């Protein structure tokens, strides 16, 4: 019998991130289009016209595609919602991820597979039973402990709760990435402060700022941590064996707003870890290595979420990232010679030296991560190249004209 | 007074309509806002309207969460 590995579902907030997810070994990707998704503010959302290309690119690699349609919907959104569902069906997108009953109902009527979003906050077996009339896969509420997750998975088996496909309902959970202090998509902070509804994908993240508590008479309350509403990022890689042991079939990685190198690294780490668990090769040494790799890319520090039963969140200590590596833009690819595996690059800022690690990121390239072994300027080998120069670099991954080149170095802590 | 509206960035929140429905309405086609009387020039829509509308359109601009309405 073929070994069944859990599905690794990666975020795709842009073409480069989508390619990065594929390079990282994602089994499925999720993405939003137009303004009806939880990243509506993002400038690089996909459009309806992109659906066929997304579908064909992912089908080539046997990767499933999920379209997020999970904002609060108003009356005037309904025609667009229907067009998006119709477009998804026509393009052959695997499923839509929805929370609003209008989207769930319409997709179901159109025979489009539906997954229930975390915005529905499914937290008990009766809710699973209710939504099973419409959906085969459900994301559980983020506040559940491992034991509660396991009870729900076992309940599905015991009650034989099947979805529209006739198969037992599958359970998906968030395994890694940002957590909100509110129920995702059920928060009014941003609306109160900026008139910008998080529930419509326009979150301004005021929970991520530092705050001071001041009394009416001007006395400031001393608090240990000013980031009182900004949880650290969820990380489950150090207890993934327990998470998968609870019967989870899909591991969802958060990060549609994050960079391509983040997507590639996180996807790769969780794919390797999930396979290691299933193959009985999951060791503390490997876990340490994955955690170090995860620390290199964007993070607010890590905690285990609510899975292991913490009563209170662990709060971030900083605004923004605690990543241990950072990327700095240095130039652009002018041309790539595939036979020679050489990239012609213009250095626009800073300098590049032998043995530097770089990232090359582009819409079709995704993320290439070469180490620089040779630099040529004016047909002469050199040890470094500086701002304003053009150089050729030996790059064994295919890159393209217009791709951006970044230094990838340890961050000053 | 002139209104400039960067429509492609609209997220369909409806606040401009709440502020001044005489000049703003939601499109049933794509769920984004329409500047009534606006003419498309490149990526933006523009409209010249009476000065008496200024305070209402100002409210719409201030209410817009993505800052895509400009009043001159």
Coordinates of C-alpha atoms in Angstrom, one line a residue:
Chain A
X1 CA 0.0 0.0 0.0
X2 CA 1.3 3.4 -0.9
X3 CA 2.4 5.6 2.0
X4 CA 0.1 8.5 2.5
X5 CA 1.8 11.7 3.6
X6 CA 0.0 14.7 5.0
X7 CA -0.8 17.4 2.6
X8 CA 1.5 20.5 2.9
X9 CA -0.6 23.5 1.9
X10 CA 1.6 26.6 1.1
X11 CA 0.6 30.3 0.7
X12 CA 0.9 32.0 -2.7
X13 CA 0.5 35.7 -2.4
X14 CA 2.3 36.5 -5.7
X15 CA 3.7 34.7 -8.8
X16 CA 7.2 34.5 -7.2
X17 CA 5.7 33.0 -4.0
X18 CA 3.7 30.5 -6.0
X19 CA 6.8 29.3 -7.8
X20 CA 8.6 29.3 -4.4
X21 CA 5.9 27.1 -2.9
X22 CA 6.3 24.6 -5.8
X23 CA 10.1 24.6 -5.3
X24 CA 9.6 24.0 -1.6
X25 CA 7.6 20.9 -2.4
X26 CA 4.0 22.0 -1.6
X27 CA 1.3 19.5 -2.3
X28 CA -1.2 22.3 -2.6
X29 CA -1.3 26.1 -2.7
X30 CA -3.9 28.6 -1.6
X31 CA -4.3 32.1 -3.1
X32 CA -6.7 35.0 -3.3
X33 CA -8.0 36.9 -6.3
X34 CA -9.6 40.4 -6.7
X35 CA -10.7 42.1 -3.5
X36 CA -12.7 39.3 -1.9
X37 CA -9.9 37.7 0.1
X38 CA -8.1 38.3 3.4
X39 CA -5.2 40.0 1.7
X40 CA -7.3 42.5 -0.3
X41 CA -4.8 45.3 0.6
X42 CA -2.0 43.6 -1.1
X43 CA -0.9 45.1 -4.3
X44 CA -0.1 41.8 -6.0
X45 CA -3.3 39.9 -5.7
X46 CA -4.1 37.7 -8.6
X47 CA -7.1 38.4 -10.9
X48 CA -9.8 36.3 -12.5
X49 CA -7.7 36.4 -15.7
X50 CA -4.8 34.6 -13.9
X51 CA -6.8 31.5 -13.0
X52 CA -6.2 29.4 -16.1
X53 CA -2.4 30.0 -15.9
X54 CA -2.4 29.2 -12.2
X55 CA -4.4 26.0 -12.8
X56 CA -2.2 24.8 -15.7
X57 CA 1.1 25.6 -14.0
X58 CA 0.1 23.7 -10.8
X59 CA -1.5 20.8 -12.7
X60 CA 1.8 20.1 -14.5
X61 CA 3.3 19.4 -11.1
X62 CA 0.3 17.6 -9.6
X63 CA -0.3 20.3 -7.1
X64 CA -3.8 21.2 -5.9
X65 CA -5.1 24.8 -5.9
X66 CA -7.4 26.4 -3.4
X67 CA -8.9 29.8 -4.0
X68 CA -9.6 31.8 -0.9
X69 CA -13.0 33.5 -0.9
X70 CA -13.2 34.0 2.8
X71 CA -14.0 37.7 3.6
X72 CA -17.2 39.0 5.1
X73 CA -19.4 39.5 2.0
X74 CA -21.9 42.4 1.5
X75 CA -24.8 42.4 -0.9
X76 CA -22.9 44.2 -3.6
X77 CA -20.1 41.5 -3.4
X78 CA -22.4 38.7 -4.4
X79 CA -22.2 39.0 -8.2
X80 CA -18.4 39.1 -8.0
X81 CA -18.4 36.2 -5.6
X82 CA -20.4 34.2 -8.1
X83 CA -18.1 35.2 -11.0
X84 CA -15.1 34.0 -8.9
X85 CA -16.7 30.7 -8.2
X86 CA -17.7 30.3 -11.8
X87 CA -14.2 31.3 -12.9
X88 CA -12.6 28.8 -10.5
X89 CA -14.8 26.0 -11.9
X90 CA -14.0 26.9 -15.5
X91 CA -10.3 27.0 -14.8
X92 CA -10.2 23.7 -13.0
X93 CA -9.2 25.1 -9.6
X94 CA -9.4 22.3 -7.0
X95 CA -11.6 24.0 -4.4
X96 CA -12.6 27.3 -2.9
X97 CA -12.0 28.1 0.8
X98 CA -15.0 30.0 2.2
X99 CA -16.6 31.0 5.5
X100 CA -19.6 33.1 4.4
X101 CA -22.6 30.9 3.9
X102 CA -23.5 32.7 0.6
X103 CA -20.2 31.6 -0.9
X104 CA -20.4 28.1 0.6
X105 CA -24.0 27.7 -0.7
X106 CA -23.3 29.0 -4.2
X107 CA -20.1 26.9 -4.7
X108 CA -22.0 23.8 -3.5
X109 CA -24.8 24.4 -6.0
X110 CA -22.3 24.9 -8.8
X111 CA -20.6 21.6 -7.8
X112 CA -17.4 23.3 -6.9
X113 CA -15.5 21.7 -4.0
X114 CA -15.6 23.8 -0.8
X115 CA -13.2 23.9 2.1
X116 CA -14.4 25.6 5.3
X117 CA -12.1 28.4 6.3
X118 CA -10.7 29.1 9.7
X119 CA -13.0 32.2 9.7
X120 CA -15.9 29.8 10.4
X121 CA -14.0 28.9 13.7
X122 CA -15.1 25.2 13.7
X123 CA -14.6 24.0 17.3
X124 CA -16.8 20.9 17.8
X125 CA -18.0 17.8 16.1
X126 CA -21.6 19.1 15.6
X127 CA -20.2 22.0 13.6
X128 CA -18.2 19.5 11.5
X129 CA -21.4 17.5 10.9
X130 CA -23.3 20.6 9.9
X131 CA -20.7 21.8 7.4
X132 CA -20.2 18.2 6.0
X133 CA -23.4 18.8 3.9
X134 CA -21.3 21.3 1.9
X135 CA -17.6 20.6 2.4
X136 CA -15.1 17.7 2.4
X137 CA -12.2 19.6 4.2
X138 CA -12.5 21.9 7.2
X139 CA -9.9 24.1 9.0
X140 CA -10.5 23.9 12.7
X141 CA -10.5 26.9 15.1
X142 CA -7.0 27.9 16.1
X143 CA -7.8 27.8 19.8
X144 CA -8.3 24.1 20.0
X145 CA -5.8 22.0 22.0
X146 CA -4.3 18.8 20.5
X147 CA -6.7 16.7 22.5
X148 CA -9.7 18.6 21.2
X149 CA -8.5 18.2 17.6
X150 CA -8.0 14.5 18.2
X151 CA -11.5 14.1 19.6
X152 CA -13.0 15.8 16.5
X153 CA -10.9 13.6 14.2
X154 CA -12.0 10.5 16.1
X155 CA -15.6 11.7 16.1
X156 CA -15.6 12.0 12.3
X157 CA -14.5 8.3 12.1
X158 CA -17.0 7.2 14.8
X159 CA -20.0 9.1 13.3
X160 CA -18.9 8.3 9.8
X161 CA -19.2 12.0 8.8
X162 CA -18.8 12.2 5.1
X163 CA -18.6 15.2 2.8
X164 CA -20.2 15.7 -0.6
X165 CA -17.5 13.5 -2.2
X166 CA -18.7 10.5 -0.2
X167 CA -15.4 10.4 1.6
X168 CA -14.8 11.0 5.3
X169 CA -14.4 14.7 6.1
X170 CA -10.7 15.7 6.3
X171 CA -9.3 18.0 9.0
X172 CA -6.9 20.8 8.2
X173 CA -5.0 22.9 10.8
X174 CA -2.6 25.8 10.8
X175 CA 0.9 24.5 11.4
X176 CA 3.0 27.6 11.0
X177 CA 2.9 31.3 10.7
X178 CA 1.2 34.4 12.0
X179 CA -1.6 34.2 14.6
X180 CA -4.0 37.0 15.4
X181 CA -5.0 38.0 18.9
X182 CA -8.6 37.8 17.6
X183 CA -10.3 35.1 15.7
X184 CA -8.9 35.6 12.2
X185 CA -11.4 37.5 10.2
X186 CA -13.5 38.4 13.2
X187 CA -11.7 41.5 14.4
X188 CA -12.8 45.1 14.6
X189 CA -9.5 46.7 15.8
X190 CA -8.5 47.9 12.4
X191 CA -12.0 49.1 11.6
X192 CA -12.2 51.1 14.8
X193 CA -8.8 52.7 14.4
X194 CA -8.6 53.2 10.6
X195 CA -12.0 52.5 9.2
X196 CA -10.3 49.5 7.5
X197 CA -12.0 46.2 8.0
X198 CA -9.8 43.2 8.7
X199 CA -12.9 41.1 8.0
X200 CA -12.7 42.4 4.4
X201 CA -9.0 41.7 4.0
X202 CA -8.0 45.3 4.8
X203 CA -6.3 44.7 8.2
X204 CA -3.9 47.5 9.2
X205 CA -2.4 45.3 11.9
X206 CA -2.7 47.8 14.8
X207 CA -2.4 44.8 17.1
X208 CA 1.2 44.5 16.0
X209 CA 2.1 47.9 17.3
X210 CA 3.5 48.6 20.8
X211 CA 1.1 50.2 23.3
X212 CA 1.4 52.0 26.6
X213 CA -1.3 52.0 29.1
X214 CA -2.0 55.5 30.6
X215 CA -4.5 56.4 33.3
X216 CA -6.9 59.4 33.2
X217 CA -4.5 61.5 35.3
X218 CA -1.6 60.8 33.0
X219 CA 0.2 58.0 35.0
X220 CA 1.7 55.4 32.8
X221 CA 1.3 51.8 33.8
X222 CA 4.4 49.8 33.6
X223 CA 4.0 46.6 31.7
X224 CA 6.6 44.0 30.8
X225 CA 5.9 44.0 27.2
X226 CA 4.5 46.8 25.1
X227 CA 3.5 44.4 22.3
X228 CA 0.4 43.3 24.3
X229 CA -1.7 42.2 21.4
X230 CA 0.9 40.7 19.0
X231 CA 1.4 37.0 19.5
X232 CA 4.6 35.3 18.3
X233 CA 4.3 33.1 15.2
X234 CA 2.8 29.6 15.5
X235 CA 5.4 26.9 15.0
X236 CA 4.6 23.2 15.3
X237 CA 7.6 21.6 13.8
X238 CA 9.0 20.5 17.2
X239 CA 5.8 18.6 18.0
X240 CA 4.7 17.7 14.5
X241 CA 4.7 14.0 15.5
X242 CA 2.0 14.8 18.0
X243 CA 0.0 17.0 15.6
X244 CA 0.0 14.3 12.9
X245 CA -0.7 11.7 15.6
X246 CA -4.0 13.5 16.3
X247 CA -5.1 12.5 12.8
X248 CA -4.5 15.8 10.8
X249 CA -4.5 15.3 7.1
X250 CA -3.6 18.8 5.9
X251 CA -1.0 21.2 7.3
X252 CA -1.6 24.7 6.4
X253 CA 1.2 27.2 6.3
X254 CA 0.3 30.9 6.9
X255 CA 2.0 33.6 4.9
X256 CA 0.3 35.1 1.8
X257 CA 1.7 38.4 2.8
X258 CA 5.3 37.1 3.3
X259 CA 8.2 36.9 0.9
X260 CA 9.0 34.1 -1.6
X261 CA 12.1 32.9 0.3
X262 CA 9.9 32.6 3.4
X263 CA 7.4 30.5 1.5
X264 CA 10.1 28.2 0.0
X265 CA 11.9 27.7 3.3
X266 CA 8.8 27.0 5.4
X267 CA 7.3 24.7 2.8
X268 CA 10.5 22.7 2.5
X269 CA 11.0 22.4 6.3
X270 CA 7.4 21.2 6.9
X271 CA 7.5 18.8 3.9
X272 CA 10.7 17.3 5.2
X273 CA 9.4 17.1 8.8
X274 CA 6.0 15.6 7.8
X275 CA 7.7 12.9 5.7
X276 CA 10.2 12.2 8.5
X277 CA 7.3 11.7 11.0
X278 CA 5.6 9.2 8.7
X279 CA 8.8 7.4 7.8
X280 CA 9.8 7.2 11.5
X281 CA 12.9 9.3 10.8
X282 CA 11.9 12.3 13.0
X283 CA 14.8 13.1 15.3
X284 CA 15.6 16.0 17.7
X285 CA 18.7 16.8 15.6
X286 CA 16.6 17.3 12.5
X287 CA 14.1 19.4 14.4
X288 CA 16.9 21.7 15.6
X289 CA 18.0 22.1 12.0
X290 CA 14.5 22.9 10.7
X291 CA 14.0 25.4 13.5
X292 CA 17.2 27.2 12.6
X293 CA 16.1 27.3 9.0
X294 CA 12.7 28.7 10.1
X295 CA 14.5 31.3 12.2
X296 CA 16.4 32.6 9.2
X297 CA 13.3 33.8 7.5
X298 CA 10.6 36.3 8.6
X299 CA 9.3 35.4 12.1
X300 CA 8.1 37.2 15.2
X301 CA 9.6 34.5 17.4
X302 CA 7.9 31.1 17.8
X303 CA 5.4 29.6 20.2
X304 CA 3.2 26.5 20.0
X305 CA -0.1 28.2 19.7
X306 CA -2.9 26.7 21.8
X307 CA -2.2 23.1 20.8
X308 CA -0.3 22.3 23.9
X309 CA -2.8 24.0 26.2
X310 CA -1.3 27.4 27.0
X311 CA -3.9 29.6 28.5
X312 CA -2.3 32.9 27.4
X313 CA -0.5 33.8 24.2
X314 CA 3.2 34.5 24.1
X315 CA 3.7 38.0 23.0
X316 CA 6.2 39.2 20.4
X317 CA 9.1 41.3 21.8
X318 CA 9.5 43.4 18.7
X319 CA 7.6 45.1 15.9
X320 CA 8.2 43.2 12.7
X321 CA 10.6 40.4 12.1
X322 CA 13.0 38.5 14.4
X323 CA 14.5 36.7 11.4
X324 CA 18.2 35.9 11.8
X325 CA 18.9 36.5 8.1
X326 CA 18.0 39.4 5.9
X327 CA 18.0 40.1 2.2
X328 CA 19.4 43.3 0.7
X329 CA 18.7 44.3 -2.9
X330 CA 21.9 44.6 -4.9
X331 CA 21.0 44.3 -8.6
X332 CA 19.1 42.8 -11.5
X333 CA 19.6 40.0 -13.9
X334 CA 20.2 41.3 -17.4
X335 CA 20.4 37.9 -19.1
X336 CA 20.8 34.2 -18.4
X337 CA 22.8 31.8 -20.6
X338 CA 21.3 28.4 -19.8
X339 CA 23.9 26.2 -21.6
X340 CA 26.8 27.9 -19.8
X341 CA 24.7 28.4 -16.6
X342 CA 25.9 31.9 -16.4
X343 CA 23.9 35.0 -15.4
X344 CA 24.7 38.5 -16.5
X345 CA 24.0 40.8 -13.6
X346 CA 24.1 44.6 -13.1
X347 CA 25.1 45.5 -9.5
X348 CA 23.0 48.6 -8.7
X349 CA 23.9 49.0 -5.0
X350 CA 26.4 47.7 -2.4
X351 CA 28.9 45.1 -3.6
X352 CA 29.1 41.3 -4.2
X353 CA 32.0 39.1 -3.1
X354 CA 33.1 35.5 -3.6
X355 CA 31.4 33.1 -1.3
X356 CA 28.5 35.4 -0.7
X357 CA 25.0 33.8 -0.5
X358 CA 22.5 35.5 -2.7
X359 CA 18.8 35.1 -3.6
X360 CA 17.5 35.6 -7.1
X361 CA 13.7 36.2 -7.1
X362 CA 11.3 36.5 -10.0
X363 CA 7.8 35.8 -11.2
X364 CA 8.9 32.7 -13.1
X365 CA 12.0 31.9 -11.2
X366 CA 10.6 31.8 -7.8
X367 CA 13.6 31.7 -5.5
X368 CA 17.1 30.6 -6.5
X369 CA 19.6 30.5 -3.6
X370 CA 23.1 30.2 -5.1
X371 CA 26.4 30.7 -3.3
X372 CA 28.8 32.7 -5.4
X373 CA 31.8 30.7 -6.5
X374 CA 33.1 32.9 -9.3
X375 CA 32.7 36.5 -10.5
X376 CA 33.8 37.8 -13.8
X377 CA 34.0 41.5 -14.8
X378 CA 35.2 42.5 -18.3
X379 CA 36.2 38.8 -18.9
X380 CA 38.5 38.9 -15.9
X381 CA 37.9 36.8 -12.7
X382 CA 37.6 39.1 -9.7
X383 CA 37.1 38.7 -6.0
X384 CA 34.3 41.3 -5.8
X385 CA 32.1 43.5 -7.9
X386 CA 30.8 46.9 -6.9
X387 CA 27.9 49.3 -7.5
X388 CA 27.6 50.3 -11.1
X389 CA 29.5 47.3 -12.5
X390 CA 28.1 44.5 -14.7
X391 CA 29.4 41.0 -14.0
X392 CA 28.8 37.4 -14.9
X393 CA 28.1 34.8 -12.2
X394 CA 27.9 31.0 -12.4
X395 CA 24.4 30.2 -11.4
X396 CA 23.2 26.6 -11.8
X397 CA 19.5 27.5 -11.4
X398 CA 17.6 29.0 -14.3
X399 CA 17.0 32.7 -13.7
X400 CA 15.6 35.3 -16.0
X401 CA 16.0 38.8 -17.3
X402 CA 14.5 41.3 -14.8
X403 CA 14.9 39.0 -11.8
X404 CA 16.0 40.8 -8.6
X405 CA 19.2 39.9 -6.9
X406 CA 19.7 40.1 -3.2
X407 CA 22.5 39.5 -0.7
X408 CA 21.3 36.9 1.8
X409 CA 23.3 37.4 5.0
X410 CA 23.1 37.1 8.8
X411 CA 21.3 40.0 10.4
X412 CA 22.9 42.2 13.0
X413 CA 21.1 41.1 16.1
Chain B
X1 CA -13.8 71.0 -7.4
X2 CA -12.1 67.9 -8.8
X3 CA -12.4 64.3 -7.7
X4 CA -9.7 61.7 -8.6
X5 CA -10.5 58.1 -8.0
X6 CA -8.0 55.2 -8.2
X7 CA -10.6 52.6 -8.8
X8 CA -8.5 49.5 -9.3
X9 CA -7.4 49.6 -5.7
X10 CA -11.0 49.7 -4.4
X11 CA -11.9 46.9 -1.9
X12 CA -15.6 47.5 -2.0
X13 CA -16.1 48.6 1.6
X14 CA -19.1 50.8 0.7
X15 CA -18.1 53.7 3.0
X16 CA -18.0 56.3 0.3
X17 CA -21.5 55.4 -0.7
X18 CA -22.6 55.8 3.0
X19 CA -20.9 59.2 2.9
X20 CA -22.4 60.6 -0.3
X21 CA -24.6 58.3 -2.3
X22 CA -25.3 61.1 -4.8
X23 CA -21.8 60.7 -6.2
X24 CA -20.8 57.2 -5.2
X25 CA -22.4 53.8 -5.8
X26 CA -21.4 50.2 -5.7
X27 CA -21.0 48.3 -9.0
X28 CA -23.0 45.1 -9.2
X29 CA -20.6 44.0 -11.9
X30 CA -17.4 43.8 -9.9
X31 CA -18.2 44.9 -6.4
X32 CA -16.1 48.0 -6.6
X33 CA -17.2 51.6 -6.2
X34 CA -18.3 53.8 -9.2
X35 CA -17.7 57.5 -9.3
X36 CA -20.9 58.8 -10.8
X37 CA -20.1 61.1 -13.7
X38 CA -16.5 60.1 -13.6
X39 CA -14.5 59.8 -16.8
X40 CA -11.7 57.3 -17.1
X41 CA -8.2 58.7 -17.9
X42 CA -5.5 56.0 -17.9
X43 CA -5.7 54.2 -14.5
X44 CA -7.9 56.7 -12.8
X45 CA -11.4 58.2 -12.9
X46 CA -11.9 61.9 -12.7
X47 CA -15.0 64.1 -12.2
X48 CA -15.5 67.9 -12.0
X49 CA -18.4 68.6 -9.6
X50 CA -20.0 71.5 -7.9
X51 CA -18.3 73.1 -4.9
X52 CA -21.4 72.4 -2.7
X53 CA -20.4 68.7 -2.8
X54 CA -16.9 69.3 -1.3
X55 CA -17.7 68.4 2.3
X56 CA -19.6 65.2 1.4
X57 CA -16.9 64.0 -1.0
X58 CA -14.3 65.0 1.6
X59 CA -16.1 62.7 4.1
X60 CA -16.0 59.9 1.5
X61 CA -12.2 60.4 1.0
X62 CA -11.6 60.4 4.7
X63 CA -13.7 57.3 5.2
X64 CA -11.9 55.4 2.4
X65 CA -9.6 52.8 4.1
X66 CA -7.3 52.5 1.1
X67 CA -6.9 56.2 0.4
X68 CA -7.9 56.1 -3.2
X69 CA -10.1 59.2 -3.4
X70 CA -8.4 62.6 -3.9
X71 CA -10.3 65.9 -3.6
X72 CA -8.7 69.0 -5.2

